[in-house]
mmCIF file of C-alpha atoms and ligand atoms in Angstrom:
data_model
loop_
_atom_site.group_PDB
_atom_site.id
_atom_site.type_symbol
_atom_site.label_atom_id
_atom_site.label_comp_id
_atom_site.label_asym_id
_atom_site.label_seq_id
_atom_site.Cartn_x
_atom_site.Cartn_y
_atom_site.Cartn_z
ATOM 1 C CA MET A 1 103.759 21.062 86.566
ATOM 2 C CA ALA A 2 104.369 23.297 89.580
ATOM 3 C CA GLY A 3 101.937 23.166 92.501
ATOM 4 C CA LYS A 4 98.254 24.075 92.822
ATOM 5 C CA ILE A 5 97.491 27.686 93.720
ATOM 6 C CA LEU A 6 94.170 29.104 94.906
ATOM 7 C CA VAL A 7 93.334 32.533 93.472
ATOM 8 C CA THR A 8 90.357 34.095 95.236
ATOM 9 C CA GLY A 9 88.686 36.776 93.132
ATOM 10 C CA GLY A 10 90.468 35.263 90.149
ATOM 11 C CA MET A 11 87.681 36.318 87.767
ATOM 12 C CA GLY A 12 88.319 39.971 88.541
ATOM 13 C CA TYR A 13 90.553 42.529 86.847
ATOM 14 C CA ILE A 14 93.899 41.938 88.578
ATOM 15 C CA GLY A 15 92.963 38.381 89.542
ATOM 16 C CA SER A 16 92.391 37.227 85.958
ATOM 17 C CA HIS A 17 95.692 38.680 84.781
ATOM 18 C CA THR A 18 97.453 36.954 87.689
ATOM 19 C CA VAL A 19 95.788 33.607 86.872
ATOM 20 C CA VAL A 20 97.229 33.850 83.345
ATOM 21 C CA GLU A 21 100.701 34.677 84.693
ATOM 22 C CA LEU A 22 100.548 31.710 87.087
ATOM 23 C CA GLN A 23 99.423 29.302 84.363
ATOM 24 C CA GLN A 24 102.137 30.537 82.011
ATOM 25 C CA SER A 25 104.629 29.880 84.834
ATOM 26 C CA GLY A 26 103.432 26.280 85.036
ATOM 27 C CA TYR A 27 101.146 26.455 88.081
ATOM 28 C CA GLN A 28 97.819 24.667 88.331
ATOM 29 C CA VAL A 29 95.202 27.260 89.302
ATOM 30 C CA VAL A 30 91.855 26.984 91.043
ATOM 31 C CA ILE A 31 89.725 30.134 91.135
ATOM 32 C CA LEU A 32 87.229 30.979 93.848
ATOM 33 C CA ASP A 33 84.896 33.822 92.903
ATOM 34 C CA ASN A 34 81.283 34.773 93.719
ATOM 35 C CA LEU A 35 80.950 36.679 90.403
ATOM 36 C CA SER A 36 79.671 39.749 92.266
ATOM 37 C CA ASN A 37 81.966 41.933 90.160
ATOM 38 C CA SER A 38 82.740 39.777 87.142
ATOM 39 C CA GLU A 39 81.155 37.468 84.559
ATOM 40 C CA GLN A 40 81.480 33.774 83.721
ATOM 41 C CA GLY A 41 82.752 34.717 80.238
ATOM 42 C CA ILE A 42 86.064 35.831 81.745
ATOM 43 C CA LEU A 43 86.905 32.148 82.304
ATOM 44 C CA ASP A 44 86.834 31.512 78.550
ATOM 45 C CA LEU A 45 89.039 34.540 77.936
ATOM 46 C CA ILE A 46 91.573 33.392 80.554
ATOM 47 C CA THR A 47 91.603 30.017 78.813
ATOM 48 C CA ARG A 48 92.085 31.615 75.374
ATOM 49 C CA VAL A 49 94.991 33.745 76.606
ATOM 50 C CA ALA A 50 96.787 31.106 78.674
ATOM 51 C CA GLY A 51 95.833 28.024 76.663
ATOM 52 C CA VAL A 52 94.873 26.270 79.893
ATOM 53 C CA LYS A 53 91.431 26.289 81.566
ATOM 54 C CA PRO A 54 91.705 26.908 85.310
ATOM 55 C CA GLU A 55 89.334 25.141 87.690
ATOM 56 C CA PHE A 56 86.590 27.564 88.761
ATOM 57 C CA VAL A 57 84.368 27.256 91.851
ATOM 58 C CA GLN A 58 81.633 29.863 92.311
ATOM 59 C CA LEU A 59 81.623 30.463 96.049
ATOM 60 C CA ASP A 60 81.088 33.382 98.414
ATOM 61 C CA MET A 61 83.897 33.372 100.980
ATOM 62 C CA GLN A 62 81.542 34.878 103.562
ATOM 63 C CA ASN A 63 79.988 31.383 103.669
ATOM 64 C CA ARG A 64 82.286 29.732 106.208
ATOM 65 C CA GLU A 65 80.884 26.224 105.816
ATOM 66 C CA ARG A 66 81.248 26.223 102.045
ATOM 67 C CA LEU A 67 84.786 27.571 102.286
ATOM 68 C CA GLU A 68 85.745 24.869 104.776
ATOM 69 C CA GLY A 69 84.314 22.274 102.410
ATOM 70 C CA PHE A 70 86.391 23.708 99.578
ATOM 71 C CA PHE A 71 89.586 23.441 101.640
ATOM 72 C CA ARG A 72 88.772 19.850 102.621
ATOM 73 C CA GLU A 73 88.466 19.002 98.949
ATOM 74 C CA HIS A 74 91.581 20.980 97.927
ATOM 75 C CA HIS A 75 93.958 19.836 100.694
ATOM 76 C CA ASP A 76 96.949 20.043 98.326
ATOM 77 C CA LEU A 77 97.074 23.800 97.808
ATOM 78 C CA GLU A 78 100.641 25.174 97.925
ATOM 79 C CA GLY A 79 99.631 28.804 98.144
ATOM 80 C CA VAL A 80 96.793 31.317 98.088
ATOM 81 C CA ILE A 81 96.590 34.688 96.354
ATOM 82 C CA HIS A 82 93.688 36.600 97.879
ATOM 83 C CA PHE A 83 92.008 39.245 95.713
ATOM 84 C CA ALA A 84 88.340 38.673 96.577
ATOM 85 C CA ALA A 85 87.009 41.917 98.047
ATOM 86 C CA TYR A 86 84.736 44.840 97.215
ATOM 87 C CA LYS A 87 86.786 47.831 96.059
ATOM 88 C CA ALA A 88 84.613 50.849 95.278
ATOM 89 C CA VAL A 89 85.651 53.700 97.560
ATOM 90 C CA GLY A 90 82.388 55.649 97.233
ATOM 91 C CA GLU A 91 80.183 52.573 97.714
ATOM 92 C CA SER A 92 82.109 51.739 100.901
ATOM 93 C CA VAL A 93 81.183 55.149 102.348
ATOM 94 C CA GLU A 94 77.487 54.518 101.612
ATOM 95 C CA ASN A 95 77.492 50.907 102.841
ATOM 96 C CA PRO A 96 80.394 50.350 105.265
ATOM 97 C CA LEU A 97 79.022 47.197 106.907
ATOM 98 C CA MET A 98 78.803 45.451 103.526
ATOM 99 C CA TYR A 99 82.525 46.183 103.125
ATOM 100 C CA TYR A 100 83.544 45.076 106.643
ATOM 101 C CA ARG A 101 81.394 41.914 106.419
ATOM 102 C CA ASN A 102 82.837 40.936 103.059
ATOM 103 C CA ASN A 103 86.400 42.231 102.961
ATOM 104 C CA VAL A 104 87.287 41.486 106.598
ATOM 105 C CA GLY A 105 84.878 38.588 107.218
ATOM 106 C CA SER A 106 86.035 36.695 104.137
ATOM 107 C CA LEU A 107 89.681 37.183 105.077
ATOM 108 C CA VAL A 108 89.092 35.804 108.592
ATOM 109 C CA ASN A 109 87.338 32.768 107.114
ATOM 110 C CA LEU A 110 90.237 32.263 104.704
ATOM 111 C CA LEU A 111 92.903 32.545 107.407
ATOM 112 C CA ASP A 112 91.025 30.064 109.590
ATOM 113 C CA CYS A 113 90.893 27.573 106.720
ATOM 114 C CA MET A 114 94.577 28.098 105.873
ATOM 115 C CA THR A 115 95.600 27.671 109.500
ATOM 116 C CA ASP A 116 93.637 24.395 109.697
ATOM 117 C CA SER A 117 94.841 23.196 106.291
ATOM 118 C CA PRO A 118 97.788 20.760 106.141
ATOM 119 C CA ALA A 119 99.332 22.476 103.123
ATOM 120 C CA ALA A 120 98.182 26.012 102.309
ATOM 121 C CA LYS A 121 100.452 28.139 104.487
ATOM 122 C CA ASN A 122 101.608 30.733 101.949
ATOM 123 C CA LEU A 123 99.459 33.832 101.385
ATOM 124 C CA VAL A 124 99.875 36.742 98.974
ATOM 125 C CA PHE A 125 97.422 39.494 99.903
ATOM 126 C CA SER A 126 96.012 42.269 97.715
ATOM 127 C CA SER A 127 96.485 45.484 99.655
ATOM 128 C CA SER A 128 96.495 49.100 98.556
ATOM 129 C CA CYS A 129 98.407 52.370 98.772
ATOM 130 C CA THR A 130 95.258 53.866 100.286
ATOM 131 C CA VAL A 131 96.712 52.751 103.636
ATOM 132 C CA TYR A 132 99.109 55.705 103.346
ATOM 133 C CA GLY A 133 96.409 58.331 102.893
ATOM 134 C CA GLN A 134 98.180 61.560 101.879
ATOM 135 C CA PRO A 135 101.816 60.719 102.710
ATOM 136 C CA ASP A 136 103.898 63.337 104.504
ATOM 137 C CA THR A 137 106.821 62.719 102.162
ATOM 138 C CA LEU A 138 107.009 61.463 98.576
ATOM 139 C CA PRO A 139 107.854 59.008 97.187
ATOM 140 C CA VAL A 140 106.169 56.935 99.894
ATOM 141 C CA SER A 141 108.001 53.887 101.257
ATOM 142 C CA GLU A 142 106.664 50.833 103.097
ATOM 143 C CA ASP A 143 107.808 52.184 106.465
ATOM 144 C CA ALA A 144 105.783 55.378 106.058
ATOM 145 C CA PRO A 145 103.128 55.729 108.754
ATOM 146 C CA VAL A 146 99.754 54.217 107.987
ATOM 147 C CA LYS A 147 97.327 57.144 108.122
ATOM 148 C CA PRO A 148 93.681 57.029 109.286
ATOM 149 C CA ALA A 149 91.820 55.558 106.331
ATOM 150 C CA MET A 150 89.879 57.993 104.154
ATOM 151 C CA SER A 151 87.161 55.426 103.424
ATOM 152 C CA PRO A 152 85.774 52.198 104.884
ATOM 153 C CA TYR A 153 87.296 50.466 101.825
ATOM 154 C CA GLY A 154 90.755 51.753 102.722
ATOM 155 C CA ASN A 155 90.130 50.824 106.362
ATOM 156 C CA THR A 156 89.350 47.222 105.413
ATOM 157 C CA LYS A 157 92.787 47.041 103.772
ATOM 158 C CA GLN A 158 94.493 48.426 106.882
ATOM 159 C CA ILE A 159 92.572 46.081 109.194
ATOM 160 C CA SER A 160 93.272 43.123 106.899
ATOM 161 C CA GLU A 161 97.031 43.769 106.975
ATOM 162 C CA GLU A 162 96.909 43.880 110.783
ATOM 163 C CA ILE A 163 94.886 40.648 110.980
ATOM 164 C CA ILE A 164 97.400 38.937 108.690
ATOM 165 C CA GLU A 165 100.299 40.253 110.770
ATOM 166 C CA ASP A 166 98.798 38.961 114.030
ATOM 167 C CA THR A 167 97.941 35.583 112.481
ATOM 168 C CA CYS A 168 101.464 35.168 111.087
ATOM 169 C CA GLN A 169 102.923 36.047 114.495
ATOM 170 C CA ALA A 170 100.775 33.431 116.250
ATOM 171 C CA ASN A 171 101.583 29.740 115.862
ATOM 172 C CA GLY A 172 99.875 28.381 112.787
ATOM 173 C CA GLY A 173 102.808 28.589 110.459
ATOM 174 C CA LEU A 174 101.193 31.108 108.157
ATOM 175 C CA GLU A 175 103.647 33.053 105.966
ATOM 176 C CA ALA A 176 102.402 36.099 104.050
ATOM 177 C CA ILE A 177 103.311 38.927 101.704
ATOM 178 C CA SER A 178 101.015 41.946 101.407
ATOM 179 C CA LEU A 179 101.284 43.902 98.167
ATOM 180 C CA ARG A 180 100.289 47.577 98.294
ATOM 181 C CA TYR A 181 99.076 48.478 94.784
ATOM 182 C CA PHE A 182 99.202 52.004 93.537
ATOM 183 C CA ASN A 183 96.860 52.607 90.567
ATOM 184 C CA PRO A 184 96.390 49.507 88.415
ATOM 185 C CA ILE A 185 95.375 50.343 84.818
ATOM 186 C CA GLY A 186 95.758 48.926 81.310
ATOM 187 C CA ALA A 187 94.916 45.511 79.895
ATOM 188 C CA HIS A 188 96.536 42.319 78.638
ATOM 189 C CA GLU A 189 98.581 42.756 75.438
ATOM 190 C CA SER A 190 96.353 40.196 73.691
ATOM 191 C CA GLY A 191 93.355 42.526 74.024
ATOM 192 C CA LEU A 192 91.443 39.565 75.510
ATOM 193 C CA LEU A 193 91.597 40.522 79.195
ATOM 194 C CA GLY A 194 90.995 43.821 80.944
ATOM 195 C CA GLU A 195 88.952 45.734 83.455
ATOM 196 C CA LEU A 196 85.228 44.938 83.284
ATOM 197 C CA PRO A 197 83.595 47.675 85.355
ATOM 198 C CA LEU A 198 79.955 46.860 85.946
ATOM 199 C CA GLY A 199 77.909 50.069 85.756
ATOM 200 C CA VAL A 200 79.393 53.562 85.765
ATOM 201 C CA PRO A 201 83.170 53.352 86.335
ATOM 202 C CA ASN A 202 84.544 54.924 89.502
ATOM 203 C CA ASN A 203 88.112 54.939 88.241
ATOM 204 C CA LEU A 204 89.758 57.301 85.781
ATOM 205 C CA VAL A 205 91.004 55.046 83.000
ATOM 206 C CA PRO A 206 87.840 52.987 82.398
ATOM 207 C CA PHE A 207 85.937 56.277 82.357
ATOM 208 C CA ILE A 208 88.418 57.637 79.789
ATOM 209 C CA THR A 209 88.081 54.610 77.493
ATOM 210 C CA GLN A 210 84.273 54.482 77.816
ATOM 211 C CA THR A 211 84.098 58.198 76.957
ATOM 212 C CA ALA A 212 86.420 57.666 73.989
ATOM 213 C CA ILE A 213 84.320 54.758 72.657
ATOM 214 C CA GLY A 214 81.105 56.778 73.118
ATOM 215 C CA LYS A 215 79.551 54.877 76.028
ATOM 216 C CA ARG A 216 79.922 57.998 78.234
ATOM 217 C CA ALA A 217 79.201 61.514 76.999
ATOM 218 C CA GLN A 218 82.012 63.307 78.796
ATOM 219 C CA LEU A 219 84.850 62.720 81.247
ATOM 220 C CA THR A 220 84.829 64.909 84.345
ATOM 221 C CA VAL A 221 88.202 65.882 85.769
ATOM 222 C CA PHE A 222 87.725 66.234 89.512
ATOM 223 C CA GLY A 223 89.495 69.413 90.612
ATOM 224 C CA LYS A 224 92.085 71.743 89.077
ATOM 225 C CA ASP A 225 93.268 73.622 92.162
ATOM 226 C CA TYR A 226 95.535 71.056 93.781
ATOM 227 C CA ASP A 227 99.107 71.906 94.742
ATOM 228 C CA THR A 228 100.519 70.169 91.657
ATOM 229 C CA PRO A 229 102.151 71.520 88.458
ATOM 230 C CA ASP A 230 98.908 71.513 86.455
ATOM 231 C CA GLY A 231 96.478 71.615 89.397
ATOM 232 C CA THR A 232 95.168 68.054 88.976
ATOM 233 C CA CYS A 233 95.851 65.049 91.229
ATOM 234 C CA ILE A 234 98.938 62.916 90.748
ATOM 235 C CA ARG A 235 98.931 59.097 90.857
ATOM 236 C CA ASP A 236 101.414 56.271 90.271
ATOM 237 C CA TYR A 237 99.740 54.300 87.468
ATOM 238 C CA ILE A 238 101.002 50.739 87.037
ATOM 239 C CA HIS A 239 100.237 48.292 84.234
ATOM 240 C CA VAL A 240 98.074 45.403 85.389
ATOM 241 C CA SER A 241 100.439 42.897 83.723
ATOM 242 C CA ASP A 242 103.382 44.245 85.745
ATOM 243 C CA LEU A 243 101.213 43.909 88.826
ATOM 244 C CA ALA A 244 100.256 40.317 87.937
ATOM 245 C CA ARG A 245 103.905 39.390 87.490
ATOM 246 C CA ALA A 246 104.701 40.773 90.947
ATOM 247 C CA HIS A 247 102.206 38.346 92.495
ATOM 248 C CA VAL A 248 103.987 35.347 90.973
ATOM 249 C CA VAL A 249 107.342 36.712 92.164
ATOM 250 C CA ALA A 250 105.950 37.195 95.686
ATOM 251 C CA LEU A 251 104.405 33.707 95.742
ATOM 252 C CA GLU A 252 107.667 32.121 94.610
ATOM 253 C CA ARG A 253 109.545 34.050 97.301
ATOM 254 C CA LEU A 254 107.315 32.374 99.891
ATOM 255 C CA LEU A 255 107.461 28.929 98.262
ATOM 256 C CA ALA A 256 111.274 29.133 98.182
ATOM 257 C CA LYS A 257 111.274 30.373 101.803
ATOM 258 C CA GLN A 258 113.310 33.436 100.807
ATOM 259 C CA HIS A 259 111.171 35.808 102.870
ATOM 260 C CA GLN A 260 112.943 37.428 105.813
ATOM 261 C CA LYS A 261 109.950 37.632 108.165
ATOM 262 C CA SER A 262 106.594 35.901 108.443
ATOM 263 C CA HIS A 263 104.722 38.906 106.974
ATOM 264 C CA GLU A 264 106.437 41.131 104.427
ATOM 265 C CA ILE A 265 104.954 44.233 102.776
ATOM 266 C CA PHE A 266 105.893 45.707 99.374
ATOM 267 C CA ASN A 267 104.801 48.737 97.356
ATOM 268 C CA LEU A 268 103.834 47.928 93.783
ATOM 269 C CA GLY A 269 104.187 51.070 91.704
ATOM 270 C CA THR A 270 106.434 52.473 88.999
ATOM 271 C CA GLY A 271 107.898 55.238 91.166
ATOM 272 C CA THR A 272 106.649 57.856 88.686
ATOM 273 C CA GLY A 273 103.593 60.029 89.267
ATOM 274 C CA TYR A 274 101.389 61.408 86.506
ATOM 275 C CA SER A 275 98.621 64.008 86.822
ATOM 276 C CA VAL A 276 95.099 63.434 85.587
ATOM 277 C CA LEU A 277 95.719 65.828 82.688
ATOM 278 C CA GLU A 278 98.968 64.046 81.797
ATOM 279 C CA ALA A 279 97.020 60.776 81.753
ATOM 280 C CA VAL A 280 94.321 62.286 79.536
ATOM 281 C CA ASN A 281 96.878 63.811 77.167
ATOM 282 C CA THR A 282 98.865 60.561 76.986
ATOM 283 C CA PHE A 283 95.670 58.692 76.107
ATOM 284 C CA GLU A 284 94.855 61.141 73.299
ATOM 285 C CA GLN A 285 98.394 61.149 71.896
ATOM 286 C CA THR A 286 98.716 57.343 72.063
ATOM 287 C CA THR A 287 95.323 56.449 70.600
ATOM 288 C CA ARG A 288 94.804 59.523 68.369
ATOM 289 C CA VAL A 289 91.308 59.715 69.898
ATOM 290 C CA LYS A 290 90.163 63.150 71.101
ATOM 291 C CA LEU A 291 88.511 63.060 74.527
ATOM 292 C CA ASN A 292 85.520 65.189 75.527
ATOM 293 C CA TRP A 293 86.198 66.326 79.088
ATOM 294 C CA LYS A 294 85.526 69.174 81.524
ATOM 295 C CA PHE A 295 86.708 70.271 84.943
ATOM 296 C CA SER A 296 84.488 70.040 88.023
ATOM 297 C CA ASP A 297 84.986 70.419 91.761
ATOM 298 C CA ARG A 298 87.288 68.133 93.706
ATOM 299 C CA ARG A 299 86.010 64.616 94.538
ATOM 300 C CA PRO A 300 85.687 64.207 98.330
ATOM 301 C CA GLY A 301 88.273 61.835 99.760
ATOM 302 C CA ASP A 302 90.769 62.198 96.927
ATOM 303 C CA VAL A 303 94.420 62.184 97.914
ATOM 304 C CA GLU A 304 96.277 65.112 96.275
ATOM 305 C CA LYS A 305 99.407 63.308 95.161
ATOM 306 C CA VAL A 306 100.975 59.908 95.783
ATOM 307 C CA TRP A 307 103.650 57.821 94.113
ATOM 308 C CA ALA A 308 105.717 54.869 95.268
ATOM 309 C CA ASP A 309 109.209 54.436 96.563
ATOM 310 C CA THR A 310 109.920 51.207 94.659
ATOM 311 C CA GLY A 311 113.375 50.576 96.128
ATOM 312 C CA THR A 312 112.352 47.733 98.445
ATOM 313 C CA ALA A 313 110.272 45.932 95.809
ATOM 314 C CA ASN A 314 113.126 46.282 93.311
ATOM 315 C CA LYS A 315 115.957 45.215 95.640
ATOM 316 C CA VAL A 316 114.323 42.790 98.087
ATOM 317 C CA LEU A 317 111.408 41.322 96.144
ATOM 318 C CA GLY A 318 113.431 41.466 92.937
ATOM 319 C CA TRP A 319 110.632 42.914 90.832
ATOM 320 C CA LYS A 320 110.392 46.116 88.769
ATOM 321 C CA ALA A 321 107.541 47.516 86.661
ATOM 322 C CA GLU A 322 108.476 47.514 82.984
ATOM 323 C CA ARG A 323 105.564 49.069 81.068
ATOM 324 C CA GLY A 324 105.089 52.814 80.618
ATOM 325 C CA LEU A 325 102.000 55.040 80.570
ATOM 326 C CA LYS A 326 101.647 54.892 76.774
ATOM 327 C CA GLU A 327 101.395 51.085 76.831
ATOM 328 C CA MET A 328 98.943 51.292 79.727
ATOM 329 C CA MET A 329 96.718 53.578 77.681
ATOM 330 C CA SER A 330 97.055 51.715 74.366
ATOM 331 C CA THR A 331 96.181 48.359 75.939
ATOM 332 C CA ALA A 332 93.280 49.844 77.909
ATOM 333 C CA TRP A 333 91.935 51.304 74.664
ATOM 334 C CA GLN A 334 92.338 48.066 72.664
ATOM 335 C CA TRP A 335 90.373 46.201 75.359
ATOM 336 C CA GLU A 336 87.572 48.806 75.223
ATOM 337 C CA VAL A 337 87.448 48.523 71.413
ATOM 338 C CA ASN A 338 87.275 44.732 71.617
ATOM 339 C CA LEU A 339 84.491 44.893 74.234
ATOM 340 C CA ASN A 340 82.617 47.285 71.963
ATOM 341 C CA ASP A 341 83.081 44.871 69.049
ATOM 342 C CA GLY A 342 81.296 42.167 71.059
ATOM 343 C CA LEU A 343 84.149 40.248 72.703
ATOM 344 C CA MET A 344 82.020 39.466 75.772
ATOM 345 C CA ASP A 345 78.639 39.180 74.030
HETATM 346 C C1 WQD B 401 92.485 58.651 90.002
HETATM 347 C C2 WQD B 401 92.456 60.158 89.777
HETATM 348 C C3 WQD B 401 90.468 61.224 90.584
HETATM 349 C C4 WQD B 401 87.664 59.405 87.821
HETATM 350 C C5 WQD B 401 91.124 54.211 93.853
HETATM 351 C C6 WQD B 401 91.218 53.457 95.141
HETATM 352 C C7 WQD B 401 92.406 52.545 95.091
HETATM 353 C C8 WQD B 401 92.267 51.654 93.892
HETATM 354 C C9 WQD B 401 92.206 52.497 92.628
HETATM 355 C C10 WQD B 401 91.150 49.633 94.483
HETATM 356 C C11 WQD B 401 91.901 60.918 90.973
HETATM 357 C C12 WQD B 401 90.586 61.347 89.076
HETATM 358 C C13 WQD B 401 88.821 59.734 88.497
HETATM 359 C C14 WQD B 401 87.023 60.387 87.011
HETATM 360 C C15 WQD B 401 88.736 61.957 87.603
HETATM 361 N N1 WQD B 401 91.105 50.864 94.011
HETATM 362 N N2 WQD B 401 89.346 60.989 88.375
HETATM 363 N N3 WQD B 401 87.596 61.636 86.935
HETATM 364 O O1 WQD B 401 90.931 57.193 93.620
HETATM 365 O O2 WQD B 401 93.411 57.110 93.016
HETATM 366 O O3 WQD B 401 92.254 55.022 93.707
HETATM 367 O O4 WQD B 401 91.054 53.337 92.763
HETATM 368 O O5 WQD B 401 92.097 49.025 94.857
HETATM 369 O O6 WQD B 401 92.447 51.780 96.260
HETATM 370 O O7 WQD B 401 91.425 54.393 96.171
HETATM 371 O O8 WQD B 401 91.751 56.018 91.505
HETATM 372 O O9 WQD B 401 91.059 56.135 89.141
HETATM 373 O O10 WQD B 401 89.347 56.676 90.951
HETATM 374 O O11 WQD B 401 91.192 58.282 90.476
HETATM 375 O O12 WQD B 401 89.213 63.103 87.518
HETATM 376 O O13 WQD B 401 85.968 60.136 86.364
HETATM 377 O O14 WQD B 401 91.584 60.432 88.698
HETATM 378 O O15 WQD B 401 90.012 62.444 91.139
HETATM 379 O O16 WQD B 401 92.605 62.144 91.082
HETATM 380 P P1 WQD B 401 92.084 56.461 93.016
HETATM 381 P P2 WQD B 401 90.762 56.734 90.479
#
């Protein structure tokens, strides 16, 4: 059995898929999650998919004392993958302090505990392509300038990367890899894990599948006058299972001490951009389900077009996304159907 890995936010969408990947790679996993954006039932689904039940501790990482107690008890951690954060762009605009207190405050608490811990010196951090804003050139590479964030959520990711950089530069022996996700979508091939948006989805694909299943009356496409071939925004959609795999690859790079500097940064995308209408059409063609949708005005804060330069992740990290848009849509749909059939009831 390989070492014990802490996955914060491991009951969430990307976290749960990463827990399964880690377990299937032989790691022992302990999950920290405050269940603010997930449900206890996800633990059973992780166990069904991976065949191994991870340890789960319900804990809010803003609680410094409780986190320190956790690290005293788990002094044999070999690495940490940190997902735990709020991630709704619009909510962050309405309630910025909640985002800074949680996303930045929890990270500082975690880094303090890791610095004081005898073992846990390897950190994989969940970052986001929102740090690029609207890139000047596309595809966007890791050395592109970080633009002023377009939301407090995006700003917490920028600030977090800087805090990690400074902490790795100071003595403390912390080694880290930050992974800048593009647009994670899709679900586990088993149909037993996927995105569990609580309330009305902010993101495109859960809104598509909930419209298709009848939970939502109609999808709204935000804007048709962008400077793109069909007028709708372009994004680099990446399958959540490809993303999960990248986290194990990054962790193992740190464990094997193959990293070339104390804090490395990689883009996690496919390198291909698709418009909103291409995504909608691919969903309909793949699932044979007709979507009810309409155009509306642009959504404030939306980036027009962004897709990843994946060269560094492919060559240096040694990871490449494998799944295409059709598989992203078919797995997202199967998950929605299974939820509707009572999977989580
Ligand atoms: C994609 C496109 C919308 C919903 C955000 C965060 C990013 C990450 C993923 C956390 C845009 C359009 C959407 C809808 C639509 N989150 N859309 N109708 O905004 O690219 O990225 O979520 O890590 O950090 O910034 O993703 O799925 O919300 O939007 O037309 O009902 O779909 O305008 O063009 P986004 P998204």
